[in-house]
PDB file of C-alpha atoms and ligand atoms in Angstrom:
ATOM      1  CA  MET A  13      -7.210  17.147  28.161  1.00  0.00           C
ATOM      2  CA  ILE A  14      -8.758  16.740  24.728  1.00  0.00           C
ATOM      3  CA  ASP A  15     -10.933  13.782  23.787  1.00  0.00           C
ATOM      4  CA  ILE A  16     -11.081  13.423  20.003  1.00  0.00           C
ATOM      5  CA  HIS A  17     -13.704  10.632  19.824  1.00  0.00           C
ATOM      6  CA  CYS A  18     -16.914  10.761  21.835  1.00  0.00           C
ATOM      7  CA  HIS A  19     -20.632  10.177  21.388  1.00  0.00           C
ATOM      8  CA  ILE A  20     -21.982  12.923  23.630  1.00  0.00           C
ATOM      9  CA  LEU A  21     -24.684  14.586  21.522  1.00  0.00           C
ATOM     10  CA  PRO A  22     -28.217  13.626  22.611  1.00  0.00           C
ATOM     11  CA  GLY A  23     -30.481  11.554  20.400  1.00  0.00           C
ATOM     12  CA  VAL A  24     -28.294  11.261  17.318  1.00  0.00           C
ATOM     13  CA  ASP A  25     -26.887   7.724  17.579  1.00  0.00           C
ATOM     14  CA  ASP A  26     -26.269   4.974  20.141  1.00  0.00           C
ATOM     15  CA  GLY A  27     -24.846   7.521  22.565  1.00  0.00           C
ATOM     16  CA  PRO A  28     -27.011   9.385  25.101  1.00  0.00           C
ATOM     17  CA  VAL A  29     -30.732   9.495  24.319  1.00  0.00           C
ATOM     18  CA  THR A  30     -31.744  12.535  26.369  1.00  0.00           C
ATOM     19  CA  ILE A  31     -30.172  15.921  27.076  1.00  0.00           C
ATOM     20  CA  GLN A  32     -29.954  14.896  30.744  1.00  0.00           C
ATOM     21  CA  GLU A  33     -27.811  11.891  29.806  1.00  0.00           C
ATOM     22  CA  SER A  34     -25.559  14.090  27.664  1.00  0.00           C
ATOM     23  CA  MET A  35     -25.189  16.508  30.574  1.00  0.00           C
ATOM     24  CA  LEU A  36     -24.210  13.638  32.866  1.00  0.00           C
ATOM     25  CA  MET A  37     -21.514  12.665  30.381  1.00  0.00           C
ATOM     26  CA  ALA A  38     -20.346  16.263  30.193  1.00  0.00           C
ATOM     27  CA  ARG A  39     -19.994  16.484  33.975  1.00  0.00           C
ATOM     28  CA  GLU A  40     -18.144  13.194  34.052  1.00  0.00           C
ATOM     29  CA  ALA A  41     -15.810  14.400  31.301  1.00  0.00           C
ATOM     30  CA  VAL A  42     -14.962  17.523  33.296  1.00  0.00           C
ATOM     31  CA  ALA A  43     -14.324  15.389  36.399  1.00  0.00           C
ATOM     32  CA  GLU A  44     -11.990  13.278  34.254  1.00  0.00           C
ATOM     33  CA  GLY A  45     -10.014  16.421  33.380  1.00  0.00           C
ATOM     34  CA  ILE A  46     -11.340  16.813  29.858  1.00  0.00           C
ATOM     35  CA  SER A  47     -11.818  20.384  28.620  1.00  0.00           C
ATOM     36  CA  THR A  48     -12.504  19.763  24.929  1.00  0.00           C
ATOM     37  CA  ILE A  49     -14.429  16.990  23.232  1.00  0.00           C
ATOM     38  CA  ILE A  50     -14.826  16.327  19.544  1.00  0.00           C
ATOM     39  CA  ALA A  51     -18.361  15.023  19.154  1.00  0.00           C
ATOM     40  CA  THR A  52     -18.248  12.217  16.610  1.00  0.00           C
ATOM     41  CA  PRO A  53     -21.717  10.837  15.836  1.00  0.00           C
ATOM     42  CA  HIS A  54     -21.915   7.700  13.733  1.00  0.00           C
ATOM     43  CA  HIS A  55     -22.499   8.276  10.046  1.00  0.00           C
ATOM     44  CA  ARG A  56     -23.708   5.645   7.595  1.00  0.00           C
ATOM     45  CA  ASN A  57     -22.882   2.684   9.843  1.00  0.00           C
ATOM     46  CA  ASN A  58     -26.075   0.936   8.622  1.00  0.00           C
ATOM     47  CA  LYS A  59     -27.992   2.313  11.592  1.00  0.00           C
ATOM     48  CA  PHE A  60     -27.352   6.009  11.914  1.00  0.00           C
ATOM     49  CA  GLU A  61     -26.945   8.868   9.508  1.00  0.00           C
ATOM     50  CA  ASN A  62     -25.619  12.195  10.696  1.00  0.00           C
ATOM     51  CA  LYS A  63     -24.692  14.589   7.917  1.00  0.00           C
ATOM     52  CA  LYS A  64     -22.354  17.532   8.365  1.00  0.00           C
ATOM     53  CA  ASN A  65     -24.983  20.280   8.725  1.00  0.00           C
ATOM     54  CA  GLN A  66     -27.057  18.326  11.225  1.00  0.00           C
ATOM     55  CA  ILE A  67     -23.986  17.718  13.395  1.00  0.00           C
ATOM     56  CA  LEU A  68     -22.935  21.372  13.251  1.00  0.00           C
ATOM     57  CA  GLU A  69     -26.402  22.379  14.463  1.00  0.00           C
ATOM     58  CA  HIS A  70     -26.424  19.833  17.298  1.00  0.00           C
ATOM     59  CA  VAL A  71     -22.966  20.902  18.428  1.00  0.00           C
ATOM     60  CA  SER A  72     -23.847  24.574  18.635  1.00  0.00           C
ATOM     61  CA  GLU A  73     -27.076  23.787  20.529  1.00  0.00           C
ATOM     62  CA  PHE A  74     -25.232  21.581  22.977  1.00  0.00           C
ATOM     63  CA  ASN A  75     -22.498  24.167  23.522  1.00  0.00           C
ATOM     64  CA  SER A  76     -25.132  26.752  24.457  1.00  0.00           C
ATOM     65  CA  LEU A  77     -26.595  24.319  26.979  1.00  0.00           C
ATOM     66  CA  LEU A  78     -23.177  23.691  28.522  1.00  0.00           C
ATOM     67  CA  ASP A  79     -22.661  27.417  28.697  1.00  0.00           C
ATOM     68  CA  LYS A  80     -26.003  27.939  30.430  1.00  0.00           C
ATOM     69  CA  GLU A  81     -25.177  25.247  32.975  1.00  0.00           C
ATOM     70  CA  ASN A  82     -21.683  26.674  33.508  1.00  0.00           C
ATOM     71  CA  ILE A  83     -20.021  23.408  32.571  1.00  0.00           C
ATOM     72  CA  PRO A  84     -16.436  24.172  31.496  1.00  0.00           C
ATOM     73  CA  LEU A  85     -16.432  21.958  28.434  1.00  0.00           C
ATOM     74  CA  THR A  86     -16.165  22.834  24.753  1.00  0.00           C
ATOM     75  CA  ILE A  87     -17.625  20.608  22.075  1.00  0.00           C
ATOM     76  CA  LEU A  88     -16.091  20.653  18.609  1.00  0.00           C
ATOM     77  CA  PRO A  89     -17.775  19.051  15.597  1.00  0.00           C
ATOM     78  CA  GLY A  90     -16.694  15.726  14.162  1.00  0.00           C
ATOM     79  CA  GLN A  91     -18.120  12.585  12.598  1.00  0.00           C
ATOM     80  CA  GLU A  92     -17.408   8.871  12.757  1.00  0.00           C
ATOM     81  CA  ASN A  93     -17.693   7.694   9.184  1.00  0.00           C
ATOM     82  CA  ARG A  94     -18.183   4.030   8.484  1.00  0.00           C
ATOM     83  CA  ILE A  95     -16.199   3.403   5.324  1.00  0.00           C
ATOM     84  CA  PHE A  96     -18.368   3.281   2.197  1.00  0.00           C
ATOM     85  CA  GLY A  97     -17.639   3.425  -1.500  1.00  0.00           C
ATOM     86  CA  GLU A  98     -19.085   6.875  -2.173  1.00  0.00           C
ATOM     87  CA  LEU A  99     -17.468   8.587   0.805  1.00  0.00           C
ATOM     88  CA  LEU A 100     -15.410  10.920  -1.331  1.00  0.00           C
ATOM     89  CA  GLU A 101     -18.417  11.890  -3.458  1.00  0.00           C
ATOM     90  CA  ASP A 102     -20.365  12.673  -0.293  1.00  0.00           C
ATOM     91  CA  PHE A 103     -17.397  14.672   0.978  1.00  0.00           C
ATOM     92  CA  GLN A 104     -17.533  16.773  -2.153  1.00  0.00           C
ATOM     93  CA  LYS A 105     -21.309  17.122  -1.677  1.00  0.00           C
ATOM     94  CA  GLY A 106     -20.643  18.613   1.770  1.00  0.00           C
ATOM     95  CA  GLU A 107     -22.134  15.791   3.847  1.00  0.00           C
ATOM     96  CA  ILE A 108     -18.895  14.660   5.457  1.00  0.00           C
ATOM     97  CA  LEU A 109     -17.280  16.437   8.368  1.00  0.00           C
ATOM     98  CA  THR A 110     -13.617  16.418   9.302  1.00  0.00           C
ATOM     99  CA  LEU A 111     -12.538  16.565  12.943  1.00  0.00           C
ATOM    100  CA  ALA A 112     -12.770  20.053  14.448  1.00  0.00           C
ATOM    101  CA  ASN A 113     -12.622  21.634  10.974  1.00  0.00           C
ATOM    102  CA  SER A 114      -9.140  20.218  10.483  1.00  0.00           C
ATOM    103  CA  ASP A 115      -7.775  18.154   7.616  1.00  0.00           C
ATOM    104  CA  TYR A 116      -8.142  14.944   9.638  1.00  0.00           C
ATOM    105  CA  LEU A 117     -11.061  12.588   9.038  1.00  0.00           C
ATOM    106  CA  PHE A 118     -12.347   9.636  11.074  1.00  0.00           C
ATOM    107  CA  ILE A 119     -12.845   6.364   9.212  1.00  0.00           C
ATOM    108  CA  GLU A 120     -14.396   3.304  10.826  1.00  0.00           C
ATOM    109  CA  PHE A 121     -14.068  -0.198   9.391  1.00  0.00           C
ATOM    110  CA  PRO A 122     -16.779  -2.802   9.890  1.00  0.00           C
ATOM    111  CA  THR A 123     -16.237  -4.837  13.088  1.00  0.00           C
ATOM    112  CA  SER A 124     -14.968  -7.982  11.467  1.00  0.00           C
ATOM    113  CA  SER A 125     -13.341  -7.001   8.202  1.00  0.00           C
ATOM    114  CA  VAL A 126     -11.349  -4.481   6.220  1.00  0.00           C
ATOM    115  CA  PRO A 127     -13.045  -3.879   2.855  1.00  0.00           C
ATOM    116  CA  ARG A 128     -10.887  -4.613  -0.195  1.00  0.00           C
ATOM    117  CA  TYR A 129     -11.461  -1.115  -1.559  1.00  0.00           C
ATOM    118  CA  ALA A 130     -10.166   0.521   1.663  1.00  0.00           C
ATOM    119  CA  ASN A 131      -6.640   0.892   0.332  1.00  0.00           C
ATOM    120  CA  ARG A 132      -7.692   2.773  -2.778  1.00  0.00           C
ATOM    121  CA  LEU A 133     -10.274   4.913  -0.992  1.00  0.00           C
ATOM    122  CA  LEU A 134      -7.938   5.962   1.817  1.00  0.00           C
ATOM    123  CA  TYR A 135      -5.311   6.867  -0.765  1.00  0.00           C
ATOM    124  CA  GLU A 136      -7.843   8.950  -2.693  1.00  0.00           C
ATOM    125  CA  ILE A 137      -8.828  10.748   0.501  1.00  0.00           C
ATOM    126  CA  GLN A 138      -5.149  11.533   1.078  1.00  0.00           C
ATOM    127  CA  THR A 139      -4.811  12.974  -2.410  1.00  0.00           C
ATOM    128  CA  GLU A 140      -7.584  15.442  -1.451  1.00  0.00           C
ATOM    129  CA  GLY A 141      -5.280  16.726   1.293  1.00  0.00           C
ATOM    130  CA  ILE A 142      -7.217  14.921   4.020  1.00  0.00           C
ATOM    131  CA  THR A 143      -5.528  12.535   6.460  1.00  0.00           C
ATOM    132  CA  PRO A 144      -7.694   9.559   7.388  1.00  0.00           C
ATOM    133  CA  ILE A 145      -7.637   8.340  10.987  1.00  0.00           C
ATOM    134  CA  ILE A 146      -8.768   4.737  11.391  1.00  0.00           C
ATOM    135  CA  VAL A 147     -10.757   4.473  14.621  1.00  0.00           C
ATOM    136  CA  HIS A 148     -10.250   1.599  17.063  1.00  0.00           C
ATOM    137  CA  PRO A 149      -8.318  -0.773  14.762  1.00  0.00           C
ATOM    138  CA  GLU A 150      -7.696  -2.933  17.847  1.00  0.00           C
ATOM    139  CA  ARG A 151     -11.349  -3.987  17.777  1.00  0.00           C
ATOM    140  CA  ASN A 152     -11.337  -5.108  14.139  1.00  0.00           C
ATOM    141  CA  LYS A 153     -11.102  -8.891  13.766  1.00  0.00           C
ATOM    142  CA  GLU A 154      -9.204  -8.853  10.495  1.00  0.00           C
ATOM    143  CA  VAL A 155      -6.627  -6.391  11.844  1.00  0.00           C
ATOM    144  CA  LEU A 156      -6.311  -8.429  15.044  1.00  0.00           C
ATOM    145  CA  ASN A 157      -5.613 -11.556  12.976  1.00  0.00           C
ATOM    146  CA  ASN A 158      -3.306  -9.815  10.559  1.00  0.00           C
ATOM    147  CA  PRO A 159      -1.748  -6.639  12.016  1.00  0.00           C
ATOM    148  CA  ASP A 160       0.334  -6.170   8.860  1.00  0.00           C
ATOM    149  CA  ILE A 161      -2.809  -4.728   7.235  1.00  0.00           C
ATOM    150  CA  LEU A 162      -2.595  -1.874   9.696  1.00  0.00           C
ATOM    151  CA  TYR A 163       1.176  -1.591   9.447  1.00  0.00           C
ATOM    152  CA  ASN A 164       0.860  -1.037   5.699  1.00  0.00           C
ATOM    153  CA  PHE A 165      -1.756   1.674   6.170  1.00  0.00           C
ATOM    154  CA  VAL A 166       0.349   3.485   8.780  1.00  0.00           C
ATOM    155  CA  LYS A 167       3.460   3.167   6.616  1.00  0.00           C
ATOM    156  CA  ASN A 168       1.507   5.009   3.929  1.00  0.00           C
ATOM    157  CA  GLY A 169       0.693   7.918   6.211  1.00  0.00           C
ATOM    158  CA  ILE A 170      -2.704   6.818   7.515  1.00  0.00           C
ATOM    159  CA  LEU A 171      -3.238   7.495  11.208  1.00  0.00           C
ATOM    160  CA  THR A 172      -5.044   5.417  13.819  1.00  0.00           C
ATOM    161  CA  GLN A 173      -6.831   5.966  17.138  1.00  0.00           C
ATOM    162  CA  VAL A 174      -6.946   3.381  19.906  1.00  0.00           C
ATOM    163  CA  THR A 175      -9.816   3.435  22.384  1.00  0.00           C
ATOM    164  CA  ALA A 176      -9.042   4.047  26.067  1.00  0.00           C
ATOM    165  CA  ALA A 177     -11.397   1.289  27.233  1.00  0.00           C
ATOM    166  CA  SER A 178      -9.523  -1.201  25.028  1.00  0.00           C
ATOM    167  CA  VAL A 179      -6.260  -0.342  26.767  1.00  0.00           C
ATOM    168  CA  ALA A 180      -7.998  -0.527  30.145  1.00  0.00           C
ATOM    169  CA  GLY A 181      -9.176  -4.058  29.356  1.00  0.00           C
ATOM    170  CA  TYR A 182     -12.938  -3.482  29.088  1.00  0.00           C
ATOM    171  CA  PHE A 183     -13.055  -5.273  25.732  1.00  0.00           C
ATOM    172  CA  GLY A 184     -11.132  -8.293  27.005  1.00  0.00           C
ATOM    173  CA  LYS A 185      -7.559  -9.416  27.492  1.00  0.00           C
ATOM    174  CA  SER A 186      -6.558  -9.994  23.883  1.00  0.00           C
ATOM    175  CA  ILE A 187      -7.787  -6.555  22.780  1.00  0.00           C
ATOM    176  CA  LYS A 188      -5.937  -4.990  25.703  1.00  0.00           C
ATOM    177  CA  LYS A 189      -2.734  -6.793  24.774  1.00  0.00           C
ATOM    178  CA  PHE A 190      -3.116  -5.884  21.114  1.00  0.00           C
ATOM    179  CA  SER A 191      -3.774  -2.216  21.967  1.00  0.00           C
ATOM    180  CA  LEU A 192      -0.539  -2.050  23.930  1.00  0.00           C
ATOM    181  CA  GLN A 193       1.316  -3.714  21.043  1.00  0.00           C
ATOM    182  CA  LEU A 194      -0.080  -1.123  18.632  1.00  0.00           C
ATOM    183  CA  ILE A 195       1.170   1.651  20.896  1.00  0.00           C
ATOM    184  CA  GLU A 196       4.602   0.085  21.395  1.00  0.00           C
ATOM    185  CA  ASN A 197       5.051  -0.438  17.653  1.00  0.00           C
ATOM    186  CA  ASN A 198       4.093   3.137  16.765  1.00  0.00           C
ATOM    187  CA  LEU A 199       1.007   1.895  14.962  1.00  0.00           C
ATOM    188  CA  THR A 200      -1.306   4.352  16.648  1.00  0.00           C
ATOM    189  CA  HIS A 201      -1.264   8.113  17.119  1.00  0.00           C
ATOM    190  CA  PHE A 202      -4.181   8.940  19.395  1.00  0.00           C
ATOM    191  CA  LEU A 203      -5.894   7.626  22.496  1.00  0.00           C
ATOM    192  CA  ALA A 204      -9.537   8.629  22.799  1.00  0.00           C
ATOM    193  CA  SER A 205     -12.548   7.571  24.843  1.00  0.00           C
ATOM    194  CA  ASP A 206     -15.204   6.688  22.258  1.00  0.00           C
ATOM    195  CA  ALA A 207     -17.487   7.116  25.284  1.00  0.00           C
ATOM    196  CA  HIS A 208     -21.203   6.487  24.707  1.00  0.00           C
ATOM    197  CA  ASN A 209     -22.632   6.897  28.227  1.00  0.00           C
ATOM    198  CA  THR A 210     -21.753   7.003  31.925  1.00  0.00           C
ATOM    199  CA  THR A 211     -22.436   3.318  32.588  1.00  0.00           C
ATOM    200  CA  ASN A 212     -20.810   0.670  30.404  1.00  0.00           C
ATOM    201  CA  ARG A 213     -19.054   2.817  27.773  1.00  0.00           C
ATOM    202  CA  THR A 214     -17.462   5.585  29.826  1.00  0.00           C
ATOM    203  CA  PHE A 215     -14.389   7.766  29.294  1.00  0.00           C
ATOM    204  CA  ALA A 216     -11.683   5.660  31.032  1.00  0.00           C
ATOM    205  CA  LEU A 217      -9.068   8.037  29.634  1.00  0.00           C
ATOM    206  CA  ASN A 218      -7.105   8.545  32.850  1.00  0.00           C
ATOM    207  CA  GLU A 219      -7.202   4.838  33.549  1.00  0.00           C
ATOM    208  CA  ALA A 220      -5.783   4.117  30.095  1.00  0.00           C
ATOM    209  CA  TYR A 221      -3.151   6.857  30.307  1.00  0.00           C
ATOM    210  CA  ASN A 222      -2.020   5.574  33.717  1.00  0.00           C
ATOM    211  CA  LEU A 223      -1.683   2.068  32.342  1.00  0.00           C
ATOM    212  CA  VAL A 224       0.262   3.270  29.316  1.00  0.00           C
ATOM    213  CA  GLU A 225       2.549   5.310  31.560  1.00  0.00           C
ATOM    214  CA  ASN A 226       3.212   2.362  33.871  1.00  0.00           C
ATOM    215  CA  LEU A 227       3.597  -0.314  31.214  1.00  0.00           C
ATOM    216  CA  LEU A 228       5.192   1.549  28.310  1.00  0.00           C
ATOM    217  CA  GLY A 229       6.462   4.868  29.612  1.00  0.00           C
ATOM    218  CA  ILE A 230       5.266   8.434  30.060  1.00  0.00           C
ATOM    219  CA  GLU A 231       6.609   9.536  26.668  1.00  0.00           C
ATOM    220  CA  TYR A 232       3.639   7.834  24.971  1.00  0.00           C
ATOM    221  CA  VAL A 233       1.264   9.767  27.213  1.00  0.00           C
ATOM    222  CA  TYR A 234       2.880  13.055  26.223  1.00  0.00           C
ATOM    223  CA  LEU A 235       2.876  12.026  22.579  1.00  0.00           C
ATOM    224  CA  PHE A 236      -0.850  11.188  22.490  1.00  0.00           C
ATOM    225  CA  LYS A 237      -1.927  14.241  24.466  1.00  0.00           C
ATOM    226  CA  GLU A 238       0.166  16.480  22.248  1.00  0.00           C
ATOM    227  CA  ASN A 239      -1.133  14.841  19.075  1.00  0.00           C
ATOM    228  CA  ALA A 240      -4.724  15.558  20.144  1.00  0.00           C
ATOM    229  CA  GLU A 241      -3.779  19.216  20.526  1.00  0.00           C
ATOM    230  CA  PHE A 242      -2.038  19.276  17.156  1.00  0.00           C
ATOM    231  CA  LEU A 243      -5.125  17.771  15.550  1.00  0.00           C
ATOM    232  CA  VAL A 244      -7.505  20.334  17.021  1.00  0.00           C
ATOM    233  CA  ASN A 245      -5.173  23.089  15.796  1.00  0.00           C
ATOM    234  CA  ASN A 246      -4.865  21.408  12.385  1.00  0.00           C
ATOM    235  CA  GLN A 247      -1.115  21.030  12.732  1.00  0.00           C
ATOM    236  CA  SER A 248       1.055  18.095  11.758  1.00  0.00           C
ATOM    237  CA  ILE A 249       1.188  15.442  14.413  1.00  0.00           C
ATOM    238  CA  THR A 250       4.345  13.698  15.631  1.00  0.00           C
ATOM    239  CA  LEU A 251       5.046  10.562  13.609  1.00  0.00           C
ATOM    240  CA  GLU A 252       7.302   7.835  14.929  1.00  0.00           C
ATOM    241  CA  ILE A 253       8.522   5.102  12.582  1.00  0.00           C
ATOM    242  CA  PRO A 254       5.983   2.252  12.618  1.00  0.00           C
ATOM    243  CA  GLN A 255       7.170  -1.280  13.276  1.00  0.00           C
ATOM    244  CA  PRO A 256       5.364  -4.459  12.221  1.00  0.00           C
ATOM    245  CA  ILE A 257       4.060  -6.607  15.048  1.00  0.00           C
ATOM    246  CA  ARG A 258       6.069  -9.810  15.315  1.00  0.00           C
ATOM    247  CA  ARG A 259       4.204 -12.429  17.239  1.00  0.00           C
ATOM    248  CA  LYS A 260       5.754 -15.344  19.056  1.00  0.00           C
ATOM    249  CA  LYS A 261       3.751 -18.417  18.295  1.00  0.00           C
ATOM    250  CA  ILE A 262       3.465 -19.532  21.895  1.00  0.00           C
ATOM    251  CA  LEU A 263       0.315 -21.096  23.298  1.00  0.00           C
ATOM    252  CA  GLY A 264      -1.161 -20.923  19.792  1.00  0.00           C
ATOM    253  CA  LEU A 265      -2.879 -17.711  20.770  1.00  0.00           C
ATOM    254  CA  PHE A 266      -2.573 -16.062  17.376  1.00  0.00           C
TER     255      PHE A 266
HETATM  256 FE1  LIG B 347     -17.311   5.748  18.095  1.00  0.00          FE
END
């Protein structure tokens, strides 16, 4: 299994602090059935900065450690970019890293909003031949309140990644429900762990896949697992036609 979103590198962000903690995560990943992880440190999220070259160095160091310890896990380089106005300029400067050297790029929105310039910026990224993947849209308040924002992005060829723990219910009932709606409506293309540690932000990938299989059908499981492979190989992923989320106004929940 491939995990395309994970904070496993030691001491670079709010993931593991020590090498020992990273190793614990690595062992847990292997136990979970994961063979390949894209390490995606936070970049420019107001707290952490991890430029391309620094990440590449960390990844190769960590891979040597895994090798030494005989842990059957491969780390590929990636980056979780908080959206910012000069992202494309920084990309051209060589500070931004796509996922596993592919033409897919992680973009994170702030927790509560979708910046007004997102539309234009994502389009400009696309015109550079890069496909943006919006990470965990299910945890963004503005998207949760108005899913049509996401529908319009996906309709325009932008991809999204839902977090396994969201599906499993670790971020609460409404985020779980919304995650399943995103999957059902073809508004997401990848499931990934976004794991940060082995305690409160773990992998939960199998748990999420089992839930998806039981609630929505095994075809989604195949689709997501295959898409992760396509991404790592820089191939086109499978796109289903997205549907807007129509909410019944019962109980005044939304
Ligand atoms: Fe993350």
